[in-house]
Amino acid sequence: MIGKDTLGEYKKLRDFTRTPEPKGRVIIRPRQVKTRFVIHEHHASHLHWDLRLEMEGVLKSWAVPKGPPTKPGPKRLAVQTEDHPLDYIDFEGIIPEGHYGAGTVKIWDAGPFELLGQKDREIKFNLQGKKLKGTYYLLHFKEKNWLFFKGKK
Ligand code: MN
């Protein structure tokens, strides 16, 4: 279950008078519009990557401490974090010291995202980025914890 969060948590964690991050809102785009993903490289207190998938009018988000797998094989821990607004897909910048997520945010990869299937504990999808291409899976196993890995074909 991805669960409902929408943007309440996102807004609660941030002071928009201080952070350059977008305030954003939930935007359900027409069905025919292609959905997108982004992976941010986030130099926070601990370097990690943030996987964000456009679903349900927001960016469903997971922090991947060891980075996204580019080949089949490695299964990476992905910890679900608060939903982010769609505007965040283009965000790059510096979150000031003393604020939530302080540090540099850069786009590591981005491109079309296609949802292929969704079950209670599994999301199957296709990514067409520059670095990540092909079928990927997210498997929910415990609380906020998921496994993120590339399919074999
Ligand atoms: Mn992050």
Short mmCIF file of C-alpha atoms and ligand atoms in Angstrom, two decimals:
data_model
loop_
_atom_site.label_atom_id
_atom_site.label_comp_id
_atom_site.label_asym_id
_atom_site.label_seq_id
_atom_site.Cartn_x
_atom_site.Cartn_y
_atom_site.Cartn_z
CA MET A 1 0.00 0.00 0.00
CA ILE A 2 1.39 3.37 -0.96
CA GLY A 3 -1.22 5.00 1.23
CA LYS A 4 -2.71 8.44 1.30
CA ASP A 5 -0.63 11.38 2.38
CA THR A 6 -1.08 14.00 -0.32
CA LEU A 7 0.83 17.12 0.67
CA GLY A 8 -0.05 17.73 4.33
CA GLU A 9 3.19 16.25 5.62
CA TYR A 10 5.25 17.97 2.90
CA LYS A 11 3.88 21.38 3.89
CA LYS A 12 4.15 20.74 7.62
CA LEU A 13 7.87 19.97 7.32
CA ARG A 14 8.81 23.15 5.42
CA ASP A 15 8.95 26.91 5.89
CA PHE A 16 8.29 28.27 2.41
CA THR A 17 9.59 31.70 3.36
CA ARG A 18 13.02 30.08 3.78
CA THR A 19 13.30 27.09 1.46
CA PRO A 20 13.52 27.47 -2.35
CA GLU A 21 11.42 24.30 -2.73
CA PRO A 22 8.03 24.63 -4.50
CA LYS A 23 4.93 24.96 -2.36
CA GLY A 24 2.87 23.05 -4.90
CA ARG A 25 -0.52 21.42 -4.83
CA VAL A 26 -2.14 18.18 -5.95
CA ILE A 27 -2.55 18.24 -9.74
CA ILE A 28 -4.41 15.41 -11.43
CA ARG A 29 -3.40 15.62 -15.07
CA PRO A 30 -5.52 14.21 -17.90
CA ARG A 31 -5.11 10.48 -18.45
CA GLN A 32 -3.56 10.91 -21.88
CA VAL A 33 -0.70 13.02 -20.49
CA LYS A 34 2.42 10.94 -20.01
CA THR A 35 3.51 10.59 -16.41
CA ARG A 36 7.11 11.21 -15.40
CA PHE A 37 9.66 10.26 -12.78
CA VAL A 38 12.69 11.96 -11.32
CA ILE A 39 15.57 10.81 -9.18
CA HIS A 40 17.15 13.53 -7.10
CA GLU A 41 20.68 13.21 -5.79
CA HIS A 42 20.38 14.78 -2.37
CA HIS A 43 23.50 15.80 -0.48
CA ALA A 44 21.81 16.06 2.92
CA SER A 45 23.35 15.00 6.25
CA HIS A 46 23.65 11.60 4.53
CA LEU A 47 23.93 11.40 0.76
CA HIS A 48 20.94 9.57 -0.71
CA TRP A 49 18.85 9.44 -3.85
CA ASP A 50 15.14 10.27 -3.93
CA LEU A 51 12.97 8.31 -6.33
CA ARG A 52 9.77 10.20 -7.22
CA LEU A 53 6.97 8.80 -9.37
CA GLU A 54 4.02 10.82 -10.66
CA MET A 55 0.99 9.02 -9.23
CA GLU A 56 -2.35 10.25 -7.93
CA GLY A 57 -1.59 13.89 -8.67
CA VAL A 58 1.59 14.04 -6.61
CA LEU A 59 5.11 12.63 -6.61
CA LYS A 60 5.11 9.46 -4.52
CA SER A 61 8.60 9.46 -3.03
CA TRP A 62 11.20 7.06 -1.64
CA ALA A 63 14.70 7.73 -0.30
CA VAL A 64 17.23 5.24 -1.61
CA PRO A 65 20.34 5.34 0.62
CA LYS A 66 22.57 3.24 -1.64
CA GLY A 67 21.38 4.64 -4.95
CA PRO A 68 19.18 3.27 -7.73
CA PRO A 69 20.13 -0.05 -9.34
CA THR A 70 21.02 0.36 -13.02
CA LYS A 71 21.12 -3.42 -13.69
CA PRO A 72 19.07 -6.44 -12.63
CA GLY A 73 20.40 -8.05 -9.45
CA PRO A 74 20.81 -5.59 -6.60
CA LYS A 75 17.74 -4.95 -4.46
CA ARG A 76 18.01 -1.55 -2.82
CA LEU A 77 16.23 -0.39 0.30
CA ALA A 78 13.80 2.42 -0.53
CA VAL A 79 12.20 4.21 2.41
CA GLN A 80 8.92 5.89 1.57
CA THR A 81 8.89 9.59 2.41
CA GLU A 82 6.21 12.25 2.24
CA ASP A 83 4.46 12.92 -1.07
CA HIS A 84 5.95 15.86 -2.98
CA PRO A 85 4.09 18.24 -5.32
CA LEU A 86 4.41 17.69 -9.09
CA ASP A 87 6.38 20.95 -9.42
CA TYR A 88 9.17 19.27 -7.49
CA ILE A 89 10.02 17.19 -10.56
CA ASP A 90 12.09 20.07 -11.96
CA PHE A 91 13.50 21.25 -8.65
CA GLU A 92 17.22 21.68 -8.14
CA GLY A 93 18.72 23.92 -5.51
CA ILE A 94 20.10 24.34 -2.04
CA ILE A 95 17.90 23.83 1.00
CA PRO A 96 19.29 26.14 3.69
CA GLU A 97 21.09 24.95 6.79
CA GLY A 98 18.77 24.25 9.72
CA HIS A 99 15.83 23.37 7.44
CA TYR A 100 14.31 20.01 6.61
CA GLY A 101 16.52 18.19 4.09
CA ALA A 102 19.26 20.87 4.24
CA GLY A 103 21.80 20.44 1.46
CA THR A 104 22.09 20.35 -2.32
CA VAL A 105 19.46 18.72 -4.51
CA LYS A 106 20.34 17.82 -8.12
CA ILE A 107 18.46 15.87 -10.76
CA TRP A 108 20.29 12.56 -11.24
CA ASP A 109 17.89 11.13 -13.81
CA ALA A 110 14.40 11.85 -15.16
CA GLY A 111 12.07 10.83 -17.95
CA PRO A 112 8.81 9.07 -18.78
CA PHE A 113 7.32 6.78 -16.13
CA GLU A 114 4.66 4.25 -17.00
CA LEU A 115 2.74 2.34 -14.36
CA LEU A 116 2.52 -1.29 -15.52
CA GLY A 117 0.76 -2.81 -12.54
CA GLN A 118 -0.07 -2.20 -8.94
CA LYS A 119 -0.94 -4.71 -6.22
CA ASP A 120 -1.20 -4.37 -2.46
CA ARG A 121 2.56 -4.70 -1.92
CA GLU A 122 4.01 -4.34 -5.39
CA ILE A 123 4.35 -1.60 -7.98
CA LYS A 124 5.64 -2.57 -11.42
CA PHE A 125 6.64 0.21 -13.78
CA ASN A 126 8.72 1.24 -16.73
CA LEU A 127 11.29 4.03 -16.61
CA GLN A 128 12.75 5.70 -19.67
CA GLY A 129 15.46 7.92 -18.24
CA LYS A 130 19.03 8.43 -19.40
CA LYS A 131 20.44 6.19 -16.67
CA LEU A 132 17.47 4.05 -15.72
CA LYS A 133 15.66 2.30 -18.55
CA GLY A 134 13.36 -0.68 -18.42
CA THR A 135 11.09 -2.47 -16.00
CA TYR A 136 11.44 -1.71 -12.32
CA TYR A 137 9.73 -2.96 -9.18
CA LEU A 138 8.98 -1.60 -5.75
CA LEU A 139 8.05 -4.23 -3.17
CA HIS A 140 6.63 -3.17 0.16
CA PHE A 141 7.87 -5.30 3.04
CA LYS A 142 7.63 -3.42 6.34
CA GLU A 143 6.25 -0.06 7.47
CA LYS A 144 7.93 2.57 5.27
CA ASN A 145 10.41 0.08 3.84
CA TRP A 146 10.36 -1.12 0.25
CA LEU A 147 12.80 -2.88 -2.06
CA PHE A 148 13.63 -1.19 -5.35
CA PHE A 149 15.10 -3.26 -8.16
CA LYS A 150 15.30 -3.70 -11.90
CA GLY A 151 13.46 -6.51 -13.68
CA LYS A 152 15.34 -9.13 -15.67
CA LYS A 153 14.12 -7.95 -19.06
MN MN B 1 15.96 13.57 0.21
#
